[in-house]
Amino acid sequence: MTDVTLLRPLDPGSLLSAGRRDRDLQFLAGGGVVDVAVIGGGITGVGVALDAVTRGLSVALLEADDLANGTSRWSSKLVHGGLRYLAKGDPAVAWESAVERAIIAGRMAPHLVHPLAQVVPDFAEDRRSARLALLGQRAGDGLRIAAGTPAGLLPRARHIDADVTRRLVPGIRSTDLRGSSVGWDCQLIDDARLVVAVARTAAAYGARILTRTRVDEIDQTSGEVSAVDTRSGQAFTVRATTVVNATGVWAADLDDSITLHPSLGTHVVVPTALVGAGHGSLTVPVPGTIGRFILSLPQPGGISYVGLTDHEVDPGSYANPSPPTEDVAWILEILSLALERPVGPADALGAFAGVRPLVQADDDADAASADISRRHLVRRTDRMITVTGGKLTTFRRMAADTVDLITEAPCRTRDIALIGAGPQEARPDVPPVLWRRYGNEAPVVWDLGELRQELRQPIAPQGSYYGVEAEFGLAAEAALTVEDLVDRRTRLGLVEGFREPATRALTQLAGDRASARELVE
Ligand SMILES: Cc1cc2nc3c(=O)[nH]c(=O)nc-3n(C[C@H](O)[C@H](O)[C@H](O)COP(=O)(O)OP(=O)(O)OC[C@H]3O[C@@H](n4cnc5c(N)ncnc54)[C@H](O)[C@@H]3O)c2cc1C
């Protein structure tokens, strides 16, 4: 990390508060002109904002709702090396993913990423799947080494025996277990948290980040953007030299020249104890397919997400798509093939679904959505550039390809670390999970509870989130509502039983904070 540009913890420019939003809104509504207006505050939009501002361009980002309101909070939360794309015969996407994983995990956001063992069971009745998986995992090792992933971050793939497998995944079915093949990939602590960290980093370099600002129209010739502050209802026009449409599955609403083939992916939330894979991902081949798996993804707080499906979806409500009950049942049925004690929908603590903004290339014309390439699309018409498709893992590259069409200044994001990256002070009093979410800002977050000890309590019973995190969300991370705290700064909303107590506790916390503020001001 020596040749990477780091920000100081709590860099003043990075603080996204309601007051900062008001000032930025005033600037734009008052006729302020920017080089680049980015529409959409998912990972693609914030990535473009960071790339453009660090190349010396003035930037404003307009997001209709909250940061990570769309697909970027519904992913599997993997920064992955693209092994699946190798299996699908798409080496270019696999290579791009492996290179980007090395940059994110090694330089840009090492504090938000950790290695995850993917354990593919080797059962007597289907030894072929485990052998194929090991071959693929070894090919992944080749990509990892060639892409320059930091030595020691991801161990080599290997076959392990049944006893070691049971130690790694205590819930695995013992009958006919011969062992497992184990490969390694990278897991994010949370996808919405990555979006917020990129947005704050862009802000630290000078980008204006406006949430709750919807764009209704882009004039591709003049670069004028018609926007509405959805909090006040005030309509205004933003003037920009270039407008970047980074609205994911909504991209065609602002650019009718593109066609997307959105695909729905569902995850189920279960207690990790039922899966028994607390440190690794139980990775179960989907019978009758090659390169498709059901994965358990362990999270802090004793829960795991298990996913995922991939099929076409009709246009509709993309922001909060419902997970189909048949998908929930199917995911748990496949997972149960590898478990000692099968799990079913009654074991689920919750479920969530997201819509992938897939771009269908000509050679994908007849493909099912699971087979459509994860390549991204960058298309320019006059003053507007649309960027969509791709993946969370490749957001930096998508941004670089976009901003290359705007300026000749070289891209700098290979050498820029996100806020929170960098040396960490020794503070054994800070809970370990906060280091994983906030990197070297964890002590600042924890110290918010120094005078209000109640903020150091979990927000919902058994949840792994503390009151200080909500306080930090409101003060520094652009959270404006209780919903932002429940659904995006924390992920308490993903467990049905946590939503109601968390909403109650956070409504109280936000109310206390507002009255404390009034007293001070
Ligand atoms: C189930 C699932 C699992 C996945 N797992 C992974 C994974 O593990 N790893 C990986 O690398 N990728 C994964 N992906 C892919 C990845 O999540 C997406 O490619 C990525 O999040 C898309 O980000 P985006 O910013 O383009 O879109 P979005 O996150 O949807 O952002 C678009 C934003 O634009 C805003 N917007 C829309 N219209 C307007 C408007 N008119 N004005 C202002 N704002 C507007 C929306 O509110 C939204 O916030 C997964 C996807 C799915 C669905």
Tab-separated table of N, CA and C and ligand atoms in Angstrom, residues 38-46 62-80 85 188 191 195 213-217 245-251 253-254 263-267 297 308-309 318-319 352-357 374 387-394 398, ligand 1:
chain	number	residue	atom	x	y	z
A	38	VAL	N	-23.268	13.085	-12.961
A	38	VAL	CA	-23.450	11.628	-12.968
A	38	VAL	C	-24.847	11.348	-12.427
A	39	ILE	N	-25.639	10.564	-13.131
A	39	ILE	CA	-26.984	10.241	-12.669
A	39	ILE	C	-26.982	8.803	-12.164
A	40	GLY	N	-27.310	8.618	-10.878
A	40	GLY	CA	-27.362	7.272	-10.288
A	40	GLY	C	-26.278	7.092	-9.231
A	41	GLY	N	-26.707	6.734	-8.032
A	41	GLY	CA	-25.771	6.561	-6.911
A	41	GLY	C	-25.627	5.113	-6.503
A	42	GLY	N	-25.585	4.194	-7.505
A	42	GLY	CA	-25.174	2.817	-7.248
A	42	GLY	C	-23.655	2.751	-7.406
A	43	ILE	N	-23.118	1.529	-7.432
A	43	ILE	CA	-21.658	1.397	-7.500
A	43	ILE	C	-21.109	1.997	-8.801
A	44	THR	N	-21.875	1.884	-9.900
A	44	THR	CA	-21.375	2.410	-11.173
A	44	THR	C	-21.264	3.929	-11.124
A	45	GLY	N	-22.323	4.591	-10.626
A	45	GLY	CA	-22.331	6.057	-10.581
A	45	GLY	C	-21.258	6.610	-9.646
A	46	VAL	N	-21.157	6.045	-8.436
A	46	VAL	CA	-20.156	6.587	-7.504
A	46	VAL	C	-18.748	6.311	-8.040
A	62	LEU	N	-26.220	12.861	-8.949
A	62	LEU	CA	-27.617	13.007	-8.561
A	62	LEU	C	-28.246	11.625	-8.436
A	63	GLU	N	-28.712	11.291	-7.254
A	63	GLU	CA	-29.330	9.984	-6.997
A	63	GLU	C	-30.782	10.213	-6.578
A	64	ALA	N	-31.705	9.496	-7.222
A	64	ALA	CA	-33.129	9.723	-6.980
A	64	ALA	C	-33.540	9.399	-5.549
A	65	ASP	N	-32.926	8.394	-4.969
A	65	ASP	CA	-33.335	7.950	-3.633
A	65	ASP	C	-32.133	8.067	-2.702
A	66	ASP	N	-31.617	6.922	-2.256
A	66	ASP	CA	-30.464	6.919	-1.357
A	66	ASP	C	-29.291	6.258	-2.081
A	67	LEU	N	-28.076	6.458	-1.598
A	67	LEU	CA	-26.934	5.713	-2.129
A	67	LEU	C	-27.247	4.223	-2.027
A	68	ALA	N	-26.864	3.454	-3.040
A	68	ALA	CA	-27.089	1.998	-3.055
A	68	ALA	C	-28.568	1.638	-2.928
A	69	ASN	N	-29.419	2.489	-3.509
A	69	ASN	CA	-30.850	2.204	-3.460
A	69	ASN	C	-31.239	1.054	-4.388
A	70	GLY	N	-30.468	0.847	-5.465
A	70	GLY	CA	-30.865	-0.118	-6.490
A	70	GLY	C	-30.168	-1.466	-6.336
A	71	THR	N	-29.737	-2.023	-7.462
A	71	THR	CA	-29.151	-3.369	-7.494
A	71	THR	C	-27.933	-3.494	-6.581
A	72	SER	N	-27.208	-2.409	-6.397
A	72	SER	CA	-25.927	-2.496	-5.684
A	72	SER	C	-26.056	-2.938	-4.229
A	73	ARG	N	-27.276	-2.993	-3.695
A	73	ARG	CA	-27.385	-3.527	-2.333
A	73	ARG	C	-27.944	-4.949	-2.312
A	74	TRP	N	-28.233	-5.491	-3.482
A	74	TRP	CA	-28.853	-6.820	-3.514
A	74	TRP	C	-27.910	-7.891	-4.053
A	75	SER	N	-26.619	-7.583	-4.138
A	75	SER	CA	-25.678	-8.540	-4.754
A	75	SER	C	-25.322	-9.650	-3.774
A	76	SER	N	-24.474	-10.584	-4.242
A	76	SER	CA	-23.968	-11.642	-3.354
A	76	SER	C	-22.809	-11.135	-2.502
A	77	LYS	N	-22.409	-9.911	-2.729
A	77	LYS	CA	-21.342	-9.260	-1.942
A	77	LYS	C	-19.987	-9.943	-2.145
A	78	LEU	N	-19.755	-10.422	-3.353
A	78	LEU	CA	-18.462	-11.027	-3.677
A	78	LEU	C	-17.689	-10.106	-4.620
A	79	VAL	N	-16.395	-9.966	-4.345
A	79	VAL	CA	-15.510	-9.333	-5.318
A	79	VAL	C	-14.806	-10.516	-5.934
A	80	HIS	N	-15.314	-10.989	-7.059
A	80	HIS	CA	-14.873	-12.318	-7.461
A	80	HIS	C	-13.973	-12.333	-8.677
A	85	TYR	N	-16.998	-17.098	-15.357
A	85	TYR	CA	-16.954	-16.621	-16.743
A	85	TYR	C	-15.954	-17.432	-17.555
A	188	LEU	N	-17.010	-9.189	0.250
A	188	LEU	CA	-17.119	-7.837	0.811
A	188	LEU	C	-17.842	-7.903	2.146
A	191	ASP	N	-22.081	-4.788	0.328
A	191	ASP	CA	-22.034	-4.053	-0.939
A	191	ASP	C	-22.438	-2.577	-0.788
A	195	VAL	N	-20.412	1.083	-1.663
A	195	VAL	CA	-20.945	2.245	-2.401
A	195	VAL	C	-20.737	3.520	-1.577
A	213	THR	N	-32.480	13.248	-5.194
A	213	THR	CA	-32.520	14.212	-6.296
A	213	THR	C	-32.754	13.419	-7.581
A	214	ARG	N	-33.989	13.452	-8.046
A	214	ARG	CA	-34.366	12.618	-9.192
A	214	ARG	C	-34.151	13.371	-10.508
A	215	VAL	N	-33.675	12.678	-11.493
A	215	VAL	CA	-33.518	13.289	-12.811
A	215	VAL	C	-34.671	12.839	-13.695
A	216	ASP	N	-35.369	13.821	-14.280
A	216	ASP	CA	-36.509	13.465	-15.132
A	216	ASP	C	-36.144	13.462	-16.601
A	217	GLU	N	-35.147	14.248	-16.969
A	217	GLU	CA	-34.809	14.330	-18.390
A	217	GLU	C	-33.381	14.816	-18.573
A	245	ASN	N	-25.131	8.721	-17.629
A	245	ASN	CA	-26.326	7.998	-17.194
A	245	ASN	C	-25.857	6.652	-16.615
A	246	ALA	N	-25.852	6.573	-15.272
A	246	ALA	CA	-25.375	5.349	-14.598
A	246	ALA	C	-26.514	4.804	-13.740
A	247	THR	N	-27.686	4.671	-14.365
A	247	THR	CA	-28.879	4.335	-13.597
A	247	THR	C	-29.227	2.841	-13.644
A	248	GLY	N	-28.257	2.004	-13.958
A	248	GLY	CA	-28.450	0.552	-13.856
A	248	GLY	C	-29.635	0.061	-14.659
A	249	VAL	N	-30.533	-0.686	-14.007
A	249	VAL	CA	-31.677	-1.250	-14.746
A	249	VAL	C	-32.638	-0.180	-15.252
A	250	TRP	N	-32.483	1.052	-14.769
A	250	TRP	CA	-33.349	2.146	-15.222
A	250	TRP	C	-32.726	2.917	-16.385
A	251	ALA	N	-31.564	2.472	-16.884
A	251	ALA	CA	-30.799	3.275	-17.845
A	251	ALA	C	-31.613	3.608	-19.097
A	253	ASP	N	-34.666	4.318	-19.334
A	253	ASP	CA	-35.639	5.407	-19.110
A	253	ASP	C	-35.064	6.753	-19.562
A	254	LEU	N	-33.725	6.893	-19.453
A	254	LEU	CA	-33.099	8.177	-19.810
A	254	LEU	C	-32.380	8.100	-21.160
A	263	SER	N	-32.336	-9.323	-15.217
A	263	SER	CA	-32.483	-10.685	-14.704
A	263	SER	C	-32.555	-10.652	-13.185
A	264	LEU	N	-33.462	-11.459	-12.644
A	264	LEU	CA	-33.723	-11.432	-11.198
A	264	LEU	C	-32.853	-12.455	-10.473
A	265	GLY	N	-32.265	-12.045	-9.375
A	265	GLY	CA	-31.477	-12.970	-8.545
A	265	GLY	C	-31.968	-12.901	-7.105
A	266	THR	N	-32.239	-14.084	-6.517
A	266	THR	CA	-32.782	-14.145	-5.158
A	266	THR	C	-31.763	-14.758	-4.198
A	267	HIS	N	-31.710	-14.236	-2.972
A	267	HIS	CA	-30.955	-14.845	-1.873
A	267	HIS	C	-31.921	-15.088	-0.711
A	297	LEU	N	-23.268	-17.787	2.124
A	297	LEU	CA	-22.327	-16.679	2.306
A	297	LEU	C	-22.429	-16.172	3.740
A	308	LEU	N	-27.884	-18.407	-5.561
A	308	LEU	CA	-28.829	-17.434	-6.019
A	308	LEU	C	-29.430	-17.888	-7.320
A	309	THR	N	-30.524	-17.247	-7.697
A	309	THR	CA	-31.187	-17.600	-8.948
A	309	THR	C	-30.805	-16.588	-10.011
A	318	TYR	N	-38.272	-2.219	-9.942
A	318	TYR	CA	-36.906	-2.732	-9.845
A	318	TYR	C	-36.258	-2.380	-8.501
A	319	ALA	N	-36.784	-1.370	-7.807
A	319	ALA	CA	-36.105	-0.916	-6.587
A	319	ALA	C	-36.240	-1.926	-5.463
A	352	PHE	N	-34.159	-11.798	-0.090
A	352	PHE	CA	-34.106	-10.549	-0.866
A	352	PHE	C	-33.772	-10.871	-2.317
A	353	ALA	N	-34.162	-9.958	-3.197
A	353	ALA	CA	-33.914	-10.173	-4.631
A	353	ALA	C	-33.457	-8.880	-5.277
A	354	GLY	N	-32.661	-9.000	-6.302
A	354	GLY	CA	-32.192	-7.829	-7.039
A	354	GLY	C	-32.232	-8.104	-8.524
A	355	VAL	N	-32.178	-7.012	-9.297
A	355	VAL	CA	-32.282	-7.149	-10.749
A	355	VAL	C	-30.955	-6.741	-11.401
A	356	ARG	N	-30.357	-7.679	-12.138
A	356	ARG	CA	-29.090	-7.385	-12.824
A	356	ARG	C	-29.376	-6.584	-14.093
A	357	PRO	N	-28.620	-5.523	-14.323
A	357	PRO	CA	-28.811	-4.776	-15.577
A	357	PRO	C	-27.984	-5.408	-16.691
A	374	ARG	N	-21.562	-10.794	-18.689
A	374	ARG	CA	-21.531	-9.701	-17.700
A	374	ARG	C	-20.634	-8.575	-18.194
A	387	VAL	N	-23.552	4.232	-19.140
A	387	VAL	CA	-22.705	3.100	-18.742
A	387	VAL	C	-23.557	2.162	-17.890
A	388	THR	N	-23.636	0.910	-18.312
A	388	THR	CA	-24.444	-0.052	-17.548
A	388	THR	C	-23.939	-1.469	-17.832
A	389	GLY	N	-24.620	-2.458	-17.226
A	389	GLY	CA	-24.133	-3.844	-17.330
A	389	GLY	C	-22.995	-4.050	-16.342
A	390	GLY	N	-22.115	-4.994	-16.654
A	390	GLY	CA	-20.949	-5.226	-15.802
A	390	GLY	C	-21.322	-5.796	-14.448
A	391	LYS	N	-20.467	-5.510	-13.466
A	391	LYS	CA	-20.626	-6.107	-12.139
A	391	LYS	C	-20.071	-5.155	-11.108
A	392	LEU	N	-20.417	-5.429	-9.871
A	392	LEU	CA	-19.834	-4.687	-8.760
A	392	LEU	C	-18.307	-4.771	-8.821
A	393	THR	N	-17.797	-5.980	-9.060
A	393	THR	CA	-16.348	-6.219	-9.062
A	393	THR	C	-15.621	-5.335	-10.070
A	394	THR	N	-16.289	-5.041	-11.203
A	394	THR	CA	-15.580	-4.330	-12.275
A	394	THR	C	-15.936	-2.845	-12.327
A	398	MET	N	-15.226	-0.009	-15.299
A	398	MET	CA	-16.349	0.610	-16.013
A	398	MET	C	-16.227	2.134	-15.966
B	1	LIG	C1	-28.696	-11.080	-7.202
B	1	LIG	C2	-27.465	-10.399	-7.684
B	1	LIG	C3	-26.219	-10.810	-7.223
B	1	LIG	C4	-25.074	-10.168	-7.660
B	1	LIG	N1	-23.877	-10.529	-7.124
B	1	LIG	C5	-22.754	-9.900	-7.507
B	1	LIG	C6	-21.524	-10.215	-6.890
B	1	LIG	O1	-21.462	-11.008	-5.948
B	1	LIG	N2	-20.418	-9.589	-7.327
B	1	LIG	C7	-20.452	-8.682	-8.354
B	1	LIG	O2	-19.397	-8.197	-8.737
B	1	LIG	N3	-21.627	-8.305	-8.925
B	1	LIG	C8	-22.764	-8.888	-8.522
B	1	LIG	N4	-23.972	-8.518	-9.055
B	1	LIG	C9	-24.017	-7.437	-10.067
B	1	LIG	C10	-23.993	-6.043	-9.417
B	1	LIG	O3	-24.735	-6.036	-8.223
B	1	LIG	C11	-24.547	-4.996	-10.374
B	1	LIG	O4	-23.911	-5.114	-11.614
B	1	LIG	C12	-24.318	-3.581	-9.866
B	1	LIG	O5	-24.722	-3.446	-8.521
B	1	LIG	C13	-25.072	-2.564	-10.712
B	1	LIG	O6	-24.811	-1.297	-10.171
B	1	LIG	P1	-25.337	0.033	-10.855
B	1	LIG	O7	-24.759	1.172	-10.116
B	1	LIG	O8	-25.078	-0.021	-12.321
B	1	LIG	O9	-26.915	-0.014	-10.669
B	1	LIG	P2	-27.762	0.311	-9.354
B	1	LIG	O10	-27.092	-0.152	-8.138
B	1	LIG	O11	-29.145	-0.183	-9.596
B	1	LIG	O12	-27.769	1.890	-9.298
B	1	LIG	C14	-28.566	2.691	-10.128
B	1	LIG	C15	-29.037	3.872	-9.306
B	1	LIG	O13	-29.641	4.814	-10.170
B	1	LIG	C16	-30.692	5.442	-9.451
B	1	LIG	N5	-31.612	6.037	-10.423
B	1	LIG	C17	-32.425	5.382	-11.279
B	1	LIG	N6	-33.112	6.267	-12.018
B	1	LIG	C18	-32.723	7.493	-11.617
B	1	LIG	C19	-33.087	8.817	-12.002
B	1	LIG	N7	-33.995	9.048	-12.968
B	1	LIG	N8	-32.504	9.866	-11.380
B	1	LIG	C20	-31.562	9.665	-10.404
B	1	LIG	N9	-31.194	8.417	-10.002
B	1	LIG	C21	-31.761	7.361	-10.605
B	1	LIG	C22	-31.301	4.306	-8.638
B	1	LIG	O14	-32.045	4.794	-7.517
B	1	LIG	C23	-30.073	3.515	-8.240
B	1	LIG	O15	-29.588	3.871	-6.962
B	1	LIG	C24	-25.151	-9.124	-8.615
B	1	LIG	C25	-26.405	-8.705	-9.072
B	1	LIG	C26	-27.548	-9.320	-8.596
B	1	LIG	C27	-28.885	-8.844	-9.046
